Amino acid sequence: MKSPYDIVNTLIVTEKNTALKDQKKYVFKVNPASSKIEIASAVEKLFGVKVKSVNVVNCLGKVKRSGRSPKAGRRPDWKKAVVTLSEGAIEIV
């Protein structure tokens, strides 16, 4: 069994995501191997709120070059979860 800290990595705070707070939606960077059910239970345990739904997006890493080298590297792929709450709120500090 995974720990909630292994599933939810960080809360993503941007201007667009802060505007979603009025709709009780919060955006998290999560472990790419986690499912919607695992994400919902982890958020409920970590923040003490009631989750209504979870939507996930698999984000592909960007192709980046290092210096003048023609070889391109790649940033890692990651997963984003938009969590809608039915009860409670998460304080963004």
C-alpha positions as a Markdown table, in Angstrom:
| # | Residue | x | y | z |
|---|---|---|---|---|
| 1 | Met | 0.0 | 0.0 | 0.0 |
| 2 | Lys | 1.3 | 3.4 | -1.0 |
| 3 | Ser | 1.6 | 6.2 | 1.5 |
| 4 | Pro | -0.5 | 9.4 | 0.7 |
| 5 | Tyr | 2.9 | 11.2 | 0.5 |
| 6 | Asp | 4.0 | 8.9 | -2.3 |
| 7 | Ile | 0.9 | 9.6 | -4.3 |
| 8 | Val | 0.5 | 13.4 | -4.0 |
| 9 | Asn | 3.8 | 15.2 | -4.8 |
| 10 | Thr | 2.8 | 18.9 | -4.7 |
| 11 | Leu | 0.0 | 21.4 | -5.0 |
| 12 | Ile | 0.4 | 23.4 | -8.2 |
| 13 | Val | -0.2 | 27.1 | -7.5 |
| 14 | Thr | -0.5 | 29.2 | -10.6 |
| 15 | Glu | -2.8 | 32.2 | -11.5 |
| 16 | Lys | -5.1 | 29.9 | -13.5 |
| 17 | Asn | -5.3 | 27.2 | -10.8 |
| 18 | Thr | -5.9 | 29.8 | -8.1 |
| 19 | Ala | -9.0 | 31.0 | -10.1 |
| 20 | Leu | -10.3 | 27.4 | -9.9 |
| 21 | Lys | -10.4 | 27.7 | -6.1 |
| 22 | Asp | -13.8 | 29.4 | -6.3 |
| 23 | Gln | -15.2 | 26.2 | -8.0 |
| 24 | Lys | -13.6 | 24.1 | -5.2 |
| 25 | Lys | -11.0 | 22.6 | -7.7 |
| 26 | Tyr | -7.4 | 22.1 | -6.8 |
| 27 | Val | -4.5 | 21.0 | -9.0 |
| 28 | Phe | -1.9 | 18.5 | -7.8 |
| 29 | Lys | 1.3 | 17.0 | -9.3 |
| 30 | Val | 0.9 | 13.3 | -8.6 |
| 31 | Asn | 2.8 | 10.0 | -9.1 |
| 32 | Pro | 2.3 | 8.9 | -12.7 |
| 33 | Ala | 1.5 | 5.3 | -11.6 |
| 34 | Ser | -1.4 | 6.3 | -9.3 |
| 35 | Ser | -5.1 | 5.9 | -10.1 |
| 36 | Lys | -8.0 | 8.3 | -9.5 |
| 37 | Ile | -9.2 | 6.3 | -6.5 |
| 38 | Glu | -5.7 | 6.4 | -4.9 |
| 39 | Ile | -5.5 | 10.1 | -5.6 |
| 40 | Ala | -8.9 | 10.8 | -4.0 |
| 41 | Ser | -8.1 | 8.8 | -0.9 |
| 42 | Ala | -4.7 | 10.4 | -0.5 |
| 43 | Val | -6.1 | 14.0 | -0.7 |
| 44 | Glu | -8.8 | 13.1 | 1.8 |
| 45 | Lys | -6.2 | 11.7 | 4.3 |
| 46 | Leu | -3.7 | 14.6 | 3.8 |
| 47 | Phe | -6.0 | 17.6 | 3.9 |
| 48 | Gly | -9.1 | 16.3 | 5.8 |
| 49 | Val | -11.6 | 17.1 | 3.0 |
| 50 | Lys | -14.3 | 15.2 | 1.1 |
| 51 | Val | -13.4 | 14.6 | -2.6 |
| 52 | Lys | -16.3 | 14.7 | -5.2 |
| 53 | Ser | -14.3 | 13.9 | -8.3 |
| 54 | Val | -10.8 | 13.5 | -9.8 |
| 55 | Asn | -9.7 | 14.3 | -13.3 |
| 56 | Val | -6.2 | 13.4 | -14.5 |
| 57 | Val | -3.9 | 14.6 | -17.3 |
| 58 | Asn | -0.7 | 12.9 | -18.4 |
| 59 | Cys | 1.7 | 15.7 | -19.3 |
| 60 | Leu | 4.6 | 14.9 | -21.7 |
| 61 | Gly | 8.0 | 16.3 | -20.9 |
| 62 | Lys | 9.5 | 18.9 | -23.1 |
| 63 | Val | 12.3 | 18.3 | -25.5 |
| 64 | Lys | 15.2 | 20.6 | -24.4 |
| 65 | Arg | 18.7 | 21.2 | -25.6 |
| 66 | Ser | 21.7 | 21.8 | -23.4 |
| 67 | Gly | 23.9 | 24.6 | -24.6 |
| 68 | Arg | 25.1 | 24.5 | -28.2 |
| 69 | Ser | 24.9 | 20.8 | -28.4 |
| 70 | Pro | 22.7 | 19.4 | -31.2 |
| 71 | Lys | 21.7 | 16.5 | -29.0 |
| 72 | Ala | 18.3 | 17.0 | -27.4 |
| 73 | Gly | 17.4 | 15.7 | -24.0 |
| 74 | Arg | 13.9 | 15.3 | -22.5 |
| 75 | Arg | 12.3 | 16.4 | -19.3 |
| 76 | Pro | 10.4 | 13.7 | -17.5 |
| 77 | Asp | 6.8 | 12.9 | -18.1 |
| 78 | Trp | 4.4 | 13.7 | -15.2 |
| 79 | Lys | 0.8 | 13.4 | -14.2 |
| 80 | Lys | -1.5 | 16.3 | -13.1 |
| 81 | Ala | -4.7 | 15.7 | -11.1 |
| 82 | Val | -7.6 | 18.2 | -10.9 |
| 83 | Val | -9.5 | 17.4 | -7.7 |
| 84 | Thr | -13.0 | 18.7 | -7.1 |
| 85 | Leu | -14.1 | 18.9 | -3.4 |
| 86 | Ser | -17.6 | 18.5 | -2.1 |
| 87 | Glu | -16.9 | 19.5 | 1.5 |
| 88 | Gly | -14.1 | 21.6 | 3.0 |
| 89 | Ala | -11.3 | 23.7 | 1.5 |
| 90 | Ile | -7.5 | 23.5 | 1.2 |
| 91 | Glu | -5.6 | 26.5 | 2.5 |
| 92 | Ile | -3.0 | 27.8 | 0.1 |
| 93 | Val | -0.2 | 29.4 | 2.0 |
